[in-house]
CSV table of C-alpha atoms in Angstrom, one decimal:
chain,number,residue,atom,x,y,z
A,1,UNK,CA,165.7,-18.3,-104.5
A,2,UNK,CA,162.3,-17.6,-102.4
A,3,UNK,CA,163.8,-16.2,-99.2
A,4,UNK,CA,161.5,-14.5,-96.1
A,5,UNK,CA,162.4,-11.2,-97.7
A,6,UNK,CA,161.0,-12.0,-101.1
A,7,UNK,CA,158.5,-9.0,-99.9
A,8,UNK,CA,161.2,-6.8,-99.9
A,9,UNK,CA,162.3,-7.5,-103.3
A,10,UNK,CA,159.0,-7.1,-105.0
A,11,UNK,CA,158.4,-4.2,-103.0
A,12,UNK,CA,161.6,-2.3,-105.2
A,13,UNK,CA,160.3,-4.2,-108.0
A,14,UNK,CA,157.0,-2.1,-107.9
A,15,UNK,CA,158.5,1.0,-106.3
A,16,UNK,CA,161.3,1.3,-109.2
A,17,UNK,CA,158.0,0.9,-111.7
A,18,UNK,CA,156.1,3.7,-109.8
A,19,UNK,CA,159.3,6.2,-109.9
A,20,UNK,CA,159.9,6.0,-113.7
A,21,UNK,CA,155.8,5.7,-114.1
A,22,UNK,CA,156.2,9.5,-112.6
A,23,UNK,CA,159.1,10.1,-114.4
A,24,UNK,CA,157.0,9.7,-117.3
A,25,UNK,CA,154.5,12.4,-116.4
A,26,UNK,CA,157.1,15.0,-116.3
A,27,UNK,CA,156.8,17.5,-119.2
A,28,UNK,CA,160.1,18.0,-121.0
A,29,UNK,CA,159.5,21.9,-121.0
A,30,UNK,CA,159.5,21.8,-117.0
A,31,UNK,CA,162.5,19.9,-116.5
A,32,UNK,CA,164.7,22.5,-115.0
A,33,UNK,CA,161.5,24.2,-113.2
A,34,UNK,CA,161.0,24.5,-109.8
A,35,UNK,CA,157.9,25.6,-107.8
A,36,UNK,CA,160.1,27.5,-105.1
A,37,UNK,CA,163.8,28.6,-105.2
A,38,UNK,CA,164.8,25.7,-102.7
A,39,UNK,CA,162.6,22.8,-104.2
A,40,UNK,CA,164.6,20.9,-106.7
A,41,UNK,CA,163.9,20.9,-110.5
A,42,UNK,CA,162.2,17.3,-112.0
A,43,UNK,CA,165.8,16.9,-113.6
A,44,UNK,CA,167.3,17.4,-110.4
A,45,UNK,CA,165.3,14.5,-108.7
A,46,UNK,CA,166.2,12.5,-111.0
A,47,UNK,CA,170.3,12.9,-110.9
A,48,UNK,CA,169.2,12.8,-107.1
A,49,UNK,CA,167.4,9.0,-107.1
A,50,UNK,CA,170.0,7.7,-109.5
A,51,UNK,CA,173.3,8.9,-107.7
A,52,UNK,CA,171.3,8.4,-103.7
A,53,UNK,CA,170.2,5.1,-104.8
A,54,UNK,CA,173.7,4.2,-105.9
A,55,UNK,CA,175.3,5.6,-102.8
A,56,UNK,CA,173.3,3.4,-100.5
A,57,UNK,CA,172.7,-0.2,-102.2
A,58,UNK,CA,177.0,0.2,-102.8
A,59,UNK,CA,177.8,1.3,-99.4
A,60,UNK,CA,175.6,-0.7,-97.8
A,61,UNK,CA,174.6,-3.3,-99.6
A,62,UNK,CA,177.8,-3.9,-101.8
A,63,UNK,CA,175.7,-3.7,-104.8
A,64,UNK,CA,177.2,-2.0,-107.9
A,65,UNK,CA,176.4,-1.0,-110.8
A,66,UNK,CA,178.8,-1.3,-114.3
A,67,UNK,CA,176.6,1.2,-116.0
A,68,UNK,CA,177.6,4.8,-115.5
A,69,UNK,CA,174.9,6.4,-113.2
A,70,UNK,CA,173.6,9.5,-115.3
A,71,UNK,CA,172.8,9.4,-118.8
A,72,UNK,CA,175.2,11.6,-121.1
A,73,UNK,CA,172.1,13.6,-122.2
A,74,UNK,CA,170.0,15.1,-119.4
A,75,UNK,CA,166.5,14.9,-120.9
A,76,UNK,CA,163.6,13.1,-119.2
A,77,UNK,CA,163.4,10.2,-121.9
A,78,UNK,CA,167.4,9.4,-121.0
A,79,UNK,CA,166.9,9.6,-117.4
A,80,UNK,CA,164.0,6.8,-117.4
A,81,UNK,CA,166.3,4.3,-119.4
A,82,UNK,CA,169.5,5.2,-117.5
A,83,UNK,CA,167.3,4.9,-113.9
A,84,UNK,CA,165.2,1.7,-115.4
A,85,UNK,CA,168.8,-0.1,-116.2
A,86,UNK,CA,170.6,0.5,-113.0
A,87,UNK,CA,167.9,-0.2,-110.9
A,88,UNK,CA,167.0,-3.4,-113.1
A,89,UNK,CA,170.4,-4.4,-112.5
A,90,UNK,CA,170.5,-3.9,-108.6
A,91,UNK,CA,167.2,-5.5,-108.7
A,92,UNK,CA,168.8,-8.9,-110.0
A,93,UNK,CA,171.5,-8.7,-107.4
A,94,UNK,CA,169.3,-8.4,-104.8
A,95,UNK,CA,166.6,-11.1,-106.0
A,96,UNK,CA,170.1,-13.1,-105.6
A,97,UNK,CA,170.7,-12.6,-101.4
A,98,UNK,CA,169.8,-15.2,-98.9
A,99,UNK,CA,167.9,-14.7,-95.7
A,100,UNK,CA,171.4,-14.3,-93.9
A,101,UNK,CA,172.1,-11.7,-95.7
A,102,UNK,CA,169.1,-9.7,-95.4
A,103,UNK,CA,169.3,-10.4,-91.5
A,104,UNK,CA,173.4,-9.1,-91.3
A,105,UNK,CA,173.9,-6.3,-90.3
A,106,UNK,CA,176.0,-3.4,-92.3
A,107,UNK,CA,176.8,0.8,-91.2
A,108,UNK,CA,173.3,3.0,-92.0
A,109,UNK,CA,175.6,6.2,-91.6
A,110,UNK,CA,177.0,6.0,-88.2
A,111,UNK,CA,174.7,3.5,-86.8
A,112,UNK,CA,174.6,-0.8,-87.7
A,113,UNK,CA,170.9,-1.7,-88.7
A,114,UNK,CA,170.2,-5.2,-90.8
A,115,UNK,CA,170.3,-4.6,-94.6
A,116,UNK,CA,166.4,-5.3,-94.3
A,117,UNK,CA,165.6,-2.7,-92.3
A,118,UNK,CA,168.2,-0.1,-94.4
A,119,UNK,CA,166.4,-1.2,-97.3
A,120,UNK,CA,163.3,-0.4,-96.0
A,121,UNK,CA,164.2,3.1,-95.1
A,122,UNK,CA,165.7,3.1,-99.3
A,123,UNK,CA,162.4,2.2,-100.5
A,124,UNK,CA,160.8,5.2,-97.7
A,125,UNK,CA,163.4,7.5,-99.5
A,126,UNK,CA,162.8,7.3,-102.6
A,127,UNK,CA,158.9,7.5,-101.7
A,128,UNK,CA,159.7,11.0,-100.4
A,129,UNK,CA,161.0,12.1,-103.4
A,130,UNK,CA,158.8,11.1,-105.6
A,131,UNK,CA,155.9,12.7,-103.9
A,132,UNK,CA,157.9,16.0,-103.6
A,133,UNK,CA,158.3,15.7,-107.4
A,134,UNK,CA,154.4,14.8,-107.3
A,135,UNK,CA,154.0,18.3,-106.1
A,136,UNK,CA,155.5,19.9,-108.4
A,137,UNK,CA,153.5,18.1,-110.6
A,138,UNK,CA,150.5,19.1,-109.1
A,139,UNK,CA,151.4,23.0,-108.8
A,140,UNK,CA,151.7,22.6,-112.6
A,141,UNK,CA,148.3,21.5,-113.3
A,142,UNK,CA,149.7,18.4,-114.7
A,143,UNK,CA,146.7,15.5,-114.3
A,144,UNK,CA,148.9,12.5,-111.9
A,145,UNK,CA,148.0,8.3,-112.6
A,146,UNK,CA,147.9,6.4,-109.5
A,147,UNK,CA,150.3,5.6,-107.8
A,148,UNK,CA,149.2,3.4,-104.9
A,149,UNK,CA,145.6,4.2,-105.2
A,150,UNK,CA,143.2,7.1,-107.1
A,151,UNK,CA,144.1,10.1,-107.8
A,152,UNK,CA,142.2,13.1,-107.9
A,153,UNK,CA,142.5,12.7,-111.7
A,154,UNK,CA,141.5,9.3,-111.3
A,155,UNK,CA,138.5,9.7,-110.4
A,156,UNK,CA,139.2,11.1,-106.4
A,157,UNK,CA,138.9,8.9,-103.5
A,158,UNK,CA,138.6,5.0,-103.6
A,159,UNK,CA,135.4,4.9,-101.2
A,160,UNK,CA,133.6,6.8,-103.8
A,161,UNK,CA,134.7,3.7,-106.3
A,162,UNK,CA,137.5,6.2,-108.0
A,163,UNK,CA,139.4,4.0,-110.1
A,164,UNK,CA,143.4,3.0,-109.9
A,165,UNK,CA,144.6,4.0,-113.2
A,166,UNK,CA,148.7,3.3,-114.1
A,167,UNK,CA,150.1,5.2,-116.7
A,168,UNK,CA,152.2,1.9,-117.9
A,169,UNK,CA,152.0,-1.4,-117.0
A,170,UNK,CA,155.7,-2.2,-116.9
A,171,UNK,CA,158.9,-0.8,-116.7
A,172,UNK,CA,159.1,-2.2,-120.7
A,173,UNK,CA,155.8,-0.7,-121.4
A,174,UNK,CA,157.4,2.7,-120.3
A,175,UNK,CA,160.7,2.0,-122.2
A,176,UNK,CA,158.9,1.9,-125.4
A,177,UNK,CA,155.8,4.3,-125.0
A,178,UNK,CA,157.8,7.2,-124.1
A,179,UNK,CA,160.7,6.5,-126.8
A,180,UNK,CA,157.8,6.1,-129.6
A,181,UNK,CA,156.2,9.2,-127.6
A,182,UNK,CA,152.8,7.5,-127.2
A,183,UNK,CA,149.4,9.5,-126.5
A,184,UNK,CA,148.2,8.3,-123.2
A,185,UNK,CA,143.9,8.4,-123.2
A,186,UNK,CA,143.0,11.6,-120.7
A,187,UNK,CA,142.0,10.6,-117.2
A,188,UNK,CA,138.6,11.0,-115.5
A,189,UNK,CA,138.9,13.5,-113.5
A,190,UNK,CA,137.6,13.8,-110.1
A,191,UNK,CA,134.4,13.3,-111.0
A,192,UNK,CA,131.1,14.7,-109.2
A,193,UNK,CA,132.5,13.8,-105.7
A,194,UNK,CA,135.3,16.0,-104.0
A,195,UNK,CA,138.5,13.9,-104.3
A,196,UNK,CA,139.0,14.5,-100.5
A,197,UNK,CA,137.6,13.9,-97.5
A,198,UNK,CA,137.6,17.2,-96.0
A,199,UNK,CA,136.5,19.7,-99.4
């Protein structure tokens, strides 16, 4: 069904690929790490995107799930399949809604927005937490892919022709590179340009 949200849709079908593309960068040793007493651990991120995510497209969207939520076994690998299922699964339902549904409006807390706009602020969400989990990353020394452009370890900024590097193509790709625990080629680096625009 194309609808005038279509955008929408694609939008979580990229940004759902992007969370368990970082997911994937997580080493298991610093799964129950954090970088300051009140930042959450990379394990704890993840029981946070499966069981927010789940709160909002149910309660707001009527979208369920039949899968349980968190995988029996808290380990990175089980967290990508359980979050990469779910999220397919709400991903079908929603590639299913009409324009009038999109448009109607449904309780954002204590307020009524559309389901559009509530889905936007979903997809702004789990953006957030993925950077914060990016920074974690980062304090570890752990080289970050692209995510929606270069990366400092990608060869820095775009202007200076850095390229966009993603660790997997697909959410399949990821499914059966980090079961078989594939070597990923090492990134580039910043290369001989700062990686920002203020050094």
């Amino acid at each position: 069904m194309t609808t005038r949200y279509d955008f929408l849709i694609e939008t979580y079908r990229t940004e759902r690929l992007k969370t368990l593309n970082l997911w994937s960068q997580v080493p298991d040793a610093r799964m129950s790490d954090r970088i300051e007493a009140r930042a959450r651990s990379p394990r704890e991120h993840m029981v946070h995107q499966c069981l927010s995510e789940d709160a909002w497209m149910r309660n707001m969207f009527e979208i369920a799930v039949t899968h349980s939520l968190l995988p029996a076994e808290e380990g990175r690998l089980w967290f990508i399949e359980r979050y990469a299922l779910c999220s397919g699964d709400r991903l079908a339902q929603l590639d299913a809604k009409d324009d009038d549904w999109f448009e109607q409006q449904a309780s954002f807390f204590d307020v009524r927005r559309s389901r559009a706009w509530i889905l936007t602020r979903r997809l702004l969400h789990s953006a957030h937490h993925r950077a914060q989990l990016q920074t974690c990353l980062r304090a570890w020394g752990v080289a970050l892919y692209s995510t929606y452009g270069p990366s400092a370890d990608t060869g820095g900024l775009g202007a200076n022709d850095a390229s966009v590097i993603y660790r997997y193509p697909s959410v399949e790709a990821i499914l059966v590179g980090e079961a078989e625990h594939a070597e990923t080629p090492p990134l580039p680096g910043p290369g001989v340009k700062p990686p920002t625009e203020r050094p």
